[in-house]
Tab-separated table of C-alpha atoms in Angstrom:
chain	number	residue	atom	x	y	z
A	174	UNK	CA	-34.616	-69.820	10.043
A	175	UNK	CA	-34.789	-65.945	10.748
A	176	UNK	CA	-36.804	-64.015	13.516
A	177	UNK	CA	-39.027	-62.170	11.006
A	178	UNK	CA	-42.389	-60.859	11.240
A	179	UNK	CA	-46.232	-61.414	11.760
A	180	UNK	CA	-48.432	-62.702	8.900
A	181	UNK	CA	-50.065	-59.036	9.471
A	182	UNK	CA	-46.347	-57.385	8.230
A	183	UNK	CA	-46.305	-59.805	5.476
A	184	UNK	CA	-44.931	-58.483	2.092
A	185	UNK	CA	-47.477	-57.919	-0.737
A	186	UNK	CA	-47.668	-60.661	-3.215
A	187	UNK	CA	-45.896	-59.526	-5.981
A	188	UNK	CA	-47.035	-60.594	-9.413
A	189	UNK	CA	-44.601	-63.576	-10.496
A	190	UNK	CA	-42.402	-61.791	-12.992
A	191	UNK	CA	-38.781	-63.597	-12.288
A	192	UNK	CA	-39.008	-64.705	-15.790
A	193	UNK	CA	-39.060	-60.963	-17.093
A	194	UNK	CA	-36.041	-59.724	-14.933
A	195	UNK	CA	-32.678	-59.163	-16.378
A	196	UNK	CA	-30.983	-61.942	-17.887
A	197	UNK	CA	-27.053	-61.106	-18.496
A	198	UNK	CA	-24.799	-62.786	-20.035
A	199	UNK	CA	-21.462	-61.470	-18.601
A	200	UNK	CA	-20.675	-60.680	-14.547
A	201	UNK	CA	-21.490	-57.164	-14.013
A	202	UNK	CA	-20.889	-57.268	-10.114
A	203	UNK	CA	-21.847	-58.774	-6.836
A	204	UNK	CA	-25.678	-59.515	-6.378
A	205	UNK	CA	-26.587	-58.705	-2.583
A	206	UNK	CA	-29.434	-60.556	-1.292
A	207	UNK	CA	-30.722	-58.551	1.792
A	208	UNK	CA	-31.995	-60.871	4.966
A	209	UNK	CA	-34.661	-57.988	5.336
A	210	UNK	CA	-36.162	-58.831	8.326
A	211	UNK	CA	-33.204	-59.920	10.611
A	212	UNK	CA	-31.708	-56.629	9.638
A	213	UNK	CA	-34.904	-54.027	10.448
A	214	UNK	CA	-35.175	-56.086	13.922
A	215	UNK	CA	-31.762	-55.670	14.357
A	216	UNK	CA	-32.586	-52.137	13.560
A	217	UNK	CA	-35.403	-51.463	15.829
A	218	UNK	CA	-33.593	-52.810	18.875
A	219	UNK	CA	-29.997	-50.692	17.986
A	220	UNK	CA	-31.962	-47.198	17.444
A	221	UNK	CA	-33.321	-45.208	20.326
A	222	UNK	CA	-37.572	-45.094	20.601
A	223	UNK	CA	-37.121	-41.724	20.373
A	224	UNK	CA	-37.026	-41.528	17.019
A	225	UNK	CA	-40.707	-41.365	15.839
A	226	UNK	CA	-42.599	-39.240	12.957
A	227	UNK	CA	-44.640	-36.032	13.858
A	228	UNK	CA	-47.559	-38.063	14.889
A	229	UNK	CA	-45.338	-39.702	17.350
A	230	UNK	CA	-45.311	-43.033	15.709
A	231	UNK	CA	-42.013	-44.640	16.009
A	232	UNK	CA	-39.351	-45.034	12.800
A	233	UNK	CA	-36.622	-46.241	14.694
A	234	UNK	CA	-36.489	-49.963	12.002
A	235	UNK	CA	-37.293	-47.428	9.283
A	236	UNK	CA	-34.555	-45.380	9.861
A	237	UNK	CA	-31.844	-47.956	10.848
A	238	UNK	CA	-33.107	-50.214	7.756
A	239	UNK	CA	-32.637	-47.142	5.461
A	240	UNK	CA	-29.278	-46.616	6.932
A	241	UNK	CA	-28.010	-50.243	6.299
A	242	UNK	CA	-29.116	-50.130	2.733
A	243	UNK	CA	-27.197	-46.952	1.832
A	244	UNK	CA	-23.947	-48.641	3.464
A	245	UNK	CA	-24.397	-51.607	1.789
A	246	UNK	CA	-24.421	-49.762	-1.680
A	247	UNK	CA	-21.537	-48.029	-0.413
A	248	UNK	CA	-19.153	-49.912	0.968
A	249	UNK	CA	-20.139	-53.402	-0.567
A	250	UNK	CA	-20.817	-51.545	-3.877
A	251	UNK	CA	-23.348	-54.776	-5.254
A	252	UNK	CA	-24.805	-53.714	-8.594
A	253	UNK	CA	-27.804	-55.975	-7.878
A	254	UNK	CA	-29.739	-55.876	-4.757
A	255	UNK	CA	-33.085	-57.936	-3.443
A	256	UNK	CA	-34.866	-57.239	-0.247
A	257	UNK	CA	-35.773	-60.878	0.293
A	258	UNK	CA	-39.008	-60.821	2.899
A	259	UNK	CA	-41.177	-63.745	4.611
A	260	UNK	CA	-44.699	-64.679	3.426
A	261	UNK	CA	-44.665	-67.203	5.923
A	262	UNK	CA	-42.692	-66.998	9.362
A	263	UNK	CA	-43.300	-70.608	10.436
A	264	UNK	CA	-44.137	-72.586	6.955
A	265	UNK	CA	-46.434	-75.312	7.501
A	266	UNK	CA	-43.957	-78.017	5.525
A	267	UNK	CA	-41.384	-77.181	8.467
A	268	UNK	CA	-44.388	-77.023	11.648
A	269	UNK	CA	-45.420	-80.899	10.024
A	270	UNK	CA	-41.786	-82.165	9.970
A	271	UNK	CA	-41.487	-80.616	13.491
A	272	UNK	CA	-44.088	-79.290	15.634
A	273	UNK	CA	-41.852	-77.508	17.866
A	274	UNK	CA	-40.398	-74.999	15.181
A	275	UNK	CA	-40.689	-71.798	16.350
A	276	UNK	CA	-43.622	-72.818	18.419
A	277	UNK	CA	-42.599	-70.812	21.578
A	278	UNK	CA	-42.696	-67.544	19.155
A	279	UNK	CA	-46.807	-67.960	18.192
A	280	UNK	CA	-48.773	-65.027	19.652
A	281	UNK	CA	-51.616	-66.546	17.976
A	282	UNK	CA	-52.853	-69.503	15.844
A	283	UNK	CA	-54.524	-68.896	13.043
A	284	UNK	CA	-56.940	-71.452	11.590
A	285	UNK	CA	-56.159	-70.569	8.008
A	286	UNK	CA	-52.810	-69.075	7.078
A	287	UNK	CA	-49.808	-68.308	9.198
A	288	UNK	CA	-49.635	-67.943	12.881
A	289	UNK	CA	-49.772	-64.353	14.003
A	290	UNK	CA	-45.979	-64.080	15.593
A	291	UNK	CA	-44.838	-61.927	18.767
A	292	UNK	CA	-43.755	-59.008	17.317
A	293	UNK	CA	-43.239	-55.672	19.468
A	294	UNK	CA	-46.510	-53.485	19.184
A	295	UNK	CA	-43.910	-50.216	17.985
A	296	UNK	CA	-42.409	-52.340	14.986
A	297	UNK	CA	-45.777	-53.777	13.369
A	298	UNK	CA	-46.504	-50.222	11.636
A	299	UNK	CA	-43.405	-49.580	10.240
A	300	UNK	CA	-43.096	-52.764	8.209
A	301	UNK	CA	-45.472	-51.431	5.389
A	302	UNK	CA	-43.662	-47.894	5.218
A	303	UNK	CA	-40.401	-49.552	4.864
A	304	UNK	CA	-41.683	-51.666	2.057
A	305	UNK	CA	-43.158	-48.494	0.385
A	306	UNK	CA	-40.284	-46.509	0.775
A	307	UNK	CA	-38.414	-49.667	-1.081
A	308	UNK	CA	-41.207	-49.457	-3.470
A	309	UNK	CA	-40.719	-45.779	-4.596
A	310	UNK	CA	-36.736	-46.037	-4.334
A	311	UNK	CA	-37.204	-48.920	-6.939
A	312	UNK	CA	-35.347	-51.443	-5.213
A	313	UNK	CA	-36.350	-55.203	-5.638
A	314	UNK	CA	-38.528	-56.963	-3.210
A	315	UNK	CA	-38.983	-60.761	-3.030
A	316	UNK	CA	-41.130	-63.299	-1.332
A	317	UNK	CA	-42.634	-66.394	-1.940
A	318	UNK	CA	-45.965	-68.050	-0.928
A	319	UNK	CA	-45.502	-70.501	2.170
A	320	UNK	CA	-41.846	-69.794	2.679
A	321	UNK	CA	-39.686	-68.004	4.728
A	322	UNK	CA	-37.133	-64.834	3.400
A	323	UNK	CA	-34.802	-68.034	4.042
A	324	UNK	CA	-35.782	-69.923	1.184
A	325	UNK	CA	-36.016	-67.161	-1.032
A	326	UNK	CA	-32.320	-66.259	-0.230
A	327	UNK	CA	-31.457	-70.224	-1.241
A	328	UNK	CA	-33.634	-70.125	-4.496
A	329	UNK	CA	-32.127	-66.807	-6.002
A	330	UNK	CA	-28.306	-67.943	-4.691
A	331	UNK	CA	-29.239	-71.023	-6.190
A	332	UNK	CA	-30.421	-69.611	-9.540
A	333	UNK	CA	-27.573	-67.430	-10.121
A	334	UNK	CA	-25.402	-68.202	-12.803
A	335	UNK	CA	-23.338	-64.962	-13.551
A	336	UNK	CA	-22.453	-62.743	-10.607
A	337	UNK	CA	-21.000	-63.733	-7.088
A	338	UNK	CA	-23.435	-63.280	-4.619
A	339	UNK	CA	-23.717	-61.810	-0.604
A	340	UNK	CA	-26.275	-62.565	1.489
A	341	UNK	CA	-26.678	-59.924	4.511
A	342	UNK	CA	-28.329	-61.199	7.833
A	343	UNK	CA	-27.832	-61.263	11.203
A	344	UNK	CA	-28.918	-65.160	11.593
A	345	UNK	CA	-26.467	-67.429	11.311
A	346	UNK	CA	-28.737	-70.021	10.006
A	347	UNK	CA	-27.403	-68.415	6.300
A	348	UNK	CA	-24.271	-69.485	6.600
A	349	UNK	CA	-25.277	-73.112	4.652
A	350	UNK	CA	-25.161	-71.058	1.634
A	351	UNK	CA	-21.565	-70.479	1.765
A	352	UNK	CA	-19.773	-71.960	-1.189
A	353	UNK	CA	-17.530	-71.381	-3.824
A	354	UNK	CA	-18.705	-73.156	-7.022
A	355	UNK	CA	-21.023	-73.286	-9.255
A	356	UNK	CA	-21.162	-69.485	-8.339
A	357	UNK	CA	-19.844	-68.278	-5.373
A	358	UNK	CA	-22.052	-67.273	-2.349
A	359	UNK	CA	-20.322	-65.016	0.743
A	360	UNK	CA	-22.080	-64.597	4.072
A	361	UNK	CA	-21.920	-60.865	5.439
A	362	UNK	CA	-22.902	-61.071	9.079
A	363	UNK	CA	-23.926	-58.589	10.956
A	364	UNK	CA	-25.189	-59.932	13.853
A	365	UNK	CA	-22.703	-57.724	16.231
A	366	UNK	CA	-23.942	-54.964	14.356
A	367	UNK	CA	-22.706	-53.569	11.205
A	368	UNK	CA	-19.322	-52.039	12.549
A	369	UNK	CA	-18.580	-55.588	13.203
A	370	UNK	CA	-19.454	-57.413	9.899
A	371	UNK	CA	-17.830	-59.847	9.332
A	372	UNK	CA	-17.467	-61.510	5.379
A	373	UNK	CA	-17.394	-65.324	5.440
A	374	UNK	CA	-16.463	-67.726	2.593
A	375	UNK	CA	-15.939	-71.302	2.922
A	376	UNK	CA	-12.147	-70.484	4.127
A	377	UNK	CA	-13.545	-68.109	7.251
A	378	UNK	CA	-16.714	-70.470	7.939
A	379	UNK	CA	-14.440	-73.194	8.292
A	380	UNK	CA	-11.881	-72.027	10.566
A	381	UNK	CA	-14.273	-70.367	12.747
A	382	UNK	CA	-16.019	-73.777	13.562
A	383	UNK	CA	-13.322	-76.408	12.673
A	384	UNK	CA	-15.619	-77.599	9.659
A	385	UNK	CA	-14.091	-79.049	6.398
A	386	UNK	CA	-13.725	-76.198	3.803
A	387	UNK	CA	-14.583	-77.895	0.732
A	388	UNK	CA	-17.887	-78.474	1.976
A	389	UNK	CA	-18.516	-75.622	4.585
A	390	UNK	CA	-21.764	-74.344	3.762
A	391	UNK	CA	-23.738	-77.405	3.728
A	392	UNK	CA	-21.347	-79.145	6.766
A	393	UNK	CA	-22.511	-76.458	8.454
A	394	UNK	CA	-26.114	-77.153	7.523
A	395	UNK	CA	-25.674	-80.574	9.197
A	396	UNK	CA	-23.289	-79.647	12.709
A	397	UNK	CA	-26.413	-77.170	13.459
A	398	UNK	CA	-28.771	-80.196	13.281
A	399	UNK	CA	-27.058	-82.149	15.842
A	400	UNK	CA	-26.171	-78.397	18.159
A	401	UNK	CA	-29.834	-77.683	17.872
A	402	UNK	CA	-31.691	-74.231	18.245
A	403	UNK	CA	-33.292	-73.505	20.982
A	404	UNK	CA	-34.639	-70.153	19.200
A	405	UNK	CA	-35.987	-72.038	16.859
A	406	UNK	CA	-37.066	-74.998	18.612
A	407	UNK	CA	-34.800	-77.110	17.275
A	408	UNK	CA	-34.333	-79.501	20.039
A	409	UNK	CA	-30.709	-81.160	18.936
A	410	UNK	CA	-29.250	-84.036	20.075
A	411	UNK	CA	-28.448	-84.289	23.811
A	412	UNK	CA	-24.935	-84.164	25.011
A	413	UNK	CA	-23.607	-83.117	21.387
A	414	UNK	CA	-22.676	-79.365	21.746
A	415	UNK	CA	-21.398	-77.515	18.880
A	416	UNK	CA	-17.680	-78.425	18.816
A	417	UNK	CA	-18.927	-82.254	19.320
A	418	UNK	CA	-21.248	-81.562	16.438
A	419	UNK	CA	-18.470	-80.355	14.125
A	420	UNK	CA	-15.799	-82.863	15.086
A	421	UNK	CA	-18.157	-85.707	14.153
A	422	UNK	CA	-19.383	-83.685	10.669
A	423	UNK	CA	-15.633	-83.172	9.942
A	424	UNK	CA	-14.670	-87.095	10.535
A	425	UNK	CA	-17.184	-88.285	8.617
A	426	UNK	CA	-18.388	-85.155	5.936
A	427	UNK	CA	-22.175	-85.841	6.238
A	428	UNK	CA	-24.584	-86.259	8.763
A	429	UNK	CA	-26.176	-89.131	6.754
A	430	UNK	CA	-22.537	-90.528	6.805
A	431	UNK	CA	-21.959	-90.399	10.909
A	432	UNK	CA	-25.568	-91.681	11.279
A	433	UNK	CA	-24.828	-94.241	8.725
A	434	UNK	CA	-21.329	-95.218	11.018
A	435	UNK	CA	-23.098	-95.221	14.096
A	436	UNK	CA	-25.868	-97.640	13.495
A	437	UNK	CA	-23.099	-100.295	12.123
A	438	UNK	CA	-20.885	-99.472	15.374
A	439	UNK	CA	-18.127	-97.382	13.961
A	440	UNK	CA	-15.508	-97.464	16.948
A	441	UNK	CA	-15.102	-93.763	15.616
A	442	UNK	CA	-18.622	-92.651	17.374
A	443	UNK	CA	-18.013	-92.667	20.790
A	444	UNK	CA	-20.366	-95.047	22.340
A	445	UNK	CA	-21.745	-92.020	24.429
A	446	UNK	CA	-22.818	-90.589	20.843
A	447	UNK	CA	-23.794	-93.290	19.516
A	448	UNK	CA	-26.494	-93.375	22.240
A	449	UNK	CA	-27.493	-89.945	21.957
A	450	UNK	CA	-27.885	-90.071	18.290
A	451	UNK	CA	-29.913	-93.515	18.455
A	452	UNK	CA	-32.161	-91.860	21.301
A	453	UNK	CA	-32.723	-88.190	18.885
A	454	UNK	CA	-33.102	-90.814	15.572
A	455	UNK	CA	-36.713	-89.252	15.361
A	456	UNK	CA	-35.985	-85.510	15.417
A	457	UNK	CA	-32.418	-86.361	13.103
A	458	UNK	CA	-34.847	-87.940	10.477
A	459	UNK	CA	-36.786	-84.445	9.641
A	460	UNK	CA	-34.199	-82.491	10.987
A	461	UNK	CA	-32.770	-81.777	7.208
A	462	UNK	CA	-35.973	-80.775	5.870
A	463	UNK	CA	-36.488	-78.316	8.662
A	464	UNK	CA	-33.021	-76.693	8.772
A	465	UNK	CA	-32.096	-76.883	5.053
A	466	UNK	CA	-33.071	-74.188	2.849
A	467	UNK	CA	-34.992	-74.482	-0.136
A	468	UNK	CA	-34.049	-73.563	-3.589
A	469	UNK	CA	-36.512	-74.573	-5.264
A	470	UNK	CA	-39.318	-71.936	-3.945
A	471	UNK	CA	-41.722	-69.773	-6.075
A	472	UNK	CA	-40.126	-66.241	-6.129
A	473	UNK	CA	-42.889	-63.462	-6.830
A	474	UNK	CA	-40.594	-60.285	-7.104
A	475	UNK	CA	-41.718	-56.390	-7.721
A	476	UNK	CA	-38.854	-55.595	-9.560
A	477	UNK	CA	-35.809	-55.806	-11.346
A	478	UNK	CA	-32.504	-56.214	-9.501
A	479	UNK	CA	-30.164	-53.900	-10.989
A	480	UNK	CA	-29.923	-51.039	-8.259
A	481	UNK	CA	-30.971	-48.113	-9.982
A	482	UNK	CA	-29.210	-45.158	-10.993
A	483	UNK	CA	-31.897	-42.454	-9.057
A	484	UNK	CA	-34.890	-43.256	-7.129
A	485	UNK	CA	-38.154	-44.653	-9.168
A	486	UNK	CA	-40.401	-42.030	-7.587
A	487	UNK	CA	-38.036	-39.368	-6.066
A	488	UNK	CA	-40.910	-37.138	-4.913
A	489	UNK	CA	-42.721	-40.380	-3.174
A	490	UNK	CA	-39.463	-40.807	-1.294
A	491	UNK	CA	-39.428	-36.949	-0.328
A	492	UNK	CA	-42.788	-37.219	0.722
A	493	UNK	CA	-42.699	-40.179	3.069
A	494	UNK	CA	-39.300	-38.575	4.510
A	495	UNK	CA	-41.091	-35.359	5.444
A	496	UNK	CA	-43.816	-37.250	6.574
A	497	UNK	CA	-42.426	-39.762	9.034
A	498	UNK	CA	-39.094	-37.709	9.494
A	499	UNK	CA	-36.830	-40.271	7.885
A	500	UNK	CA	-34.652	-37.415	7.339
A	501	UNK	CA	-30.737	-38.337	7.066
A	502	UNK	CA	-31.400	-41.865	6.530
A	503	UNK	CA	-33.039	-41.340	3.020
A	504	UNK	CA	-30.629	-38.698	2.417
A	505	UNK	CA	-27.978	-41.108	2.596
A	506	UNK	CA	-29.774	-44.132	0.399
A	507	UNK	CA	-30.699	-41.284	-2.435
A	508	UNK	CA	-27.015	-40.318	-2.209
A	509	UNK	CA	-25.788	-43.866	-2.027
A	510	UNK	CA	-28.165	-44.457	-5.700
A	511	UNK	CA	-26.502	-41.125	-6.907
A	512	UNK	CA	-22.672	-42.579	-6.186
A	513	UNK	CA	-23.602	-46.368	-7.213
């Protein structure tokens, strides 16, 4: 799942009003669903700490997270857009299936609610000014109770029936939503910065780790169980690296299937891997629910996702650029609503 934020830069719960947004019944466009936290991280590590408002607080993930929207209107010209966020960094459902998930990230336990995560002192403040500036722009933000901005990504790819959708991130973990059918779902990664994006379907996630293409996305899901994550604590499964993992997804299609293969003694698990996979049969046996998406999670969303035409509160937007000297940045999303 994504680096993202402390409980204390949580979004706002939004009242549930999915079943109010627009409803269309012909594709209009491309619906972009923004990995919001990966990309202001991303953000606040690419811009200088220089950049900081009069009262010397720094805007660096403010600035750089402004910045990314506007291109993104631009250049990937999406005429629906969500700014999917975390209520919970480290959901409990995941912590039960594996206590290890993300443990090495917990700054503090809380006794109630989510762990407080390590998050750099300079980036904790501008979380709630980038969610008000997306507030008085008008563009949607989502989140849902106990769940990660991962899940709400799944749920609203999931959901969608009419447009193709993108989901922008710089985690790879994403890249299970990759498919073509019912609706298709493209992966623009960004995690070489934005320069190097790079747009993958099932064709491009296939080649670039010798997975099958008519099931990349979730193939993918299952060769990153067996790799494991040490960021995430995700421990894997000893001696299966990631072209190991993907050779034995691709021969047999599922991870249920090669586990399946290797407790009858299919000659095609190499006895070495068949060991290793007995030994991690713990860890494999919550691995899906940890790693997996959902798309089934309770989306509470502020508002619609049709990109608007001009900002919902233009002189809000001036204000907070004059007063935490946002200055080109916001110049460039207002102009980027004006052109979309």
């Amino acid at each position: 799942m994504a680096d993202t934020r402390s409980s204390s830069q949580r979004a706002p719960t939004f009242p549930p009003v999915w079943q109010a947004l627009r409803v269309t019944t012909a594709s209009s466009g491309r619906l972009a669903l923004l990995d919001s936290a990966s990309l202001y991280f991303r953000a606040f590590y690419g811009l200088p700490d220089t950049l900081v408002a009069p009262d010397g607080m720094q805007v660096n993930a403010i600035r750089g997270f402004a910045d990314t929207i506007a291109r993104i209107i631009i250049e990937r010209k999406p005429t629906r857009l969500v700014c999917c966020m975390d209520a919970d960094w480290r959901p409990a459902f995941r912590v039960e299936a594996l206590p290890s998930y993300k443990a090495h990230r917990v700054a503090e336990e809380a006794p109630t609610g989510p762990d407080v995560e390590e998050v750099p002192d300079a980036l904790t403040p501008q979380v709630p000014v980038i969610l008000e500036l997306l507030d008085a722009v008008g563009l949607a933000t989502a989140e849902a109770e106990g769940y990660e901005a991962d899940d709400v990504i799944g749920t609203l790819a999931t959901r969608e029936k009419v447009d193709p959708v993108e989901v922008i991130t710089g985690d790879r973990d994403l890249f299970q939503l990759v498919r073509t059918e019912p609706t298709a779902v493209d992966v623009v990664y960004v995690g070489r910065g934005w320069a190097k994006a790079e747009t993958l379907g099932p064709q491009e996630l296939a080649a670039r780790y010798a997975l099958p293409v008519e099931n990349a996305g979730s193939a993918y899901a299952d060769m990153s169980m067996l790799r494991g994550d040490p960021s995430d604590g995700l421990p894997g499964v000893a001696g299966i690296g990631e072209k190991g993992a993907a050779k034995l997804i691709t021969e047999f299609g599922t991870l249920a299937a090669l586990l399946a293969a290797a407790e009858a003694g299919d000659s095609r698990v190499p006895p070495r891997a068949r060991a290793s996979l007995a030994a991690a049969a713990d860890y494999l046996a919550v691995a899906p629910k940890v790693v997996r998406v959902a798309a089934d999670a309770e989306i509470d969303q502020d508002h619609e996702d049709v990109i608007p035409a001009e900002p919902r509160d233009r002189a809000r937007v001036l204000e907070l650029k004059e007063r935490y000297n946002l200055g080109a940045p916001v110049d460039r999303l207002l102009g980027a609503l004006d052109r979309h």
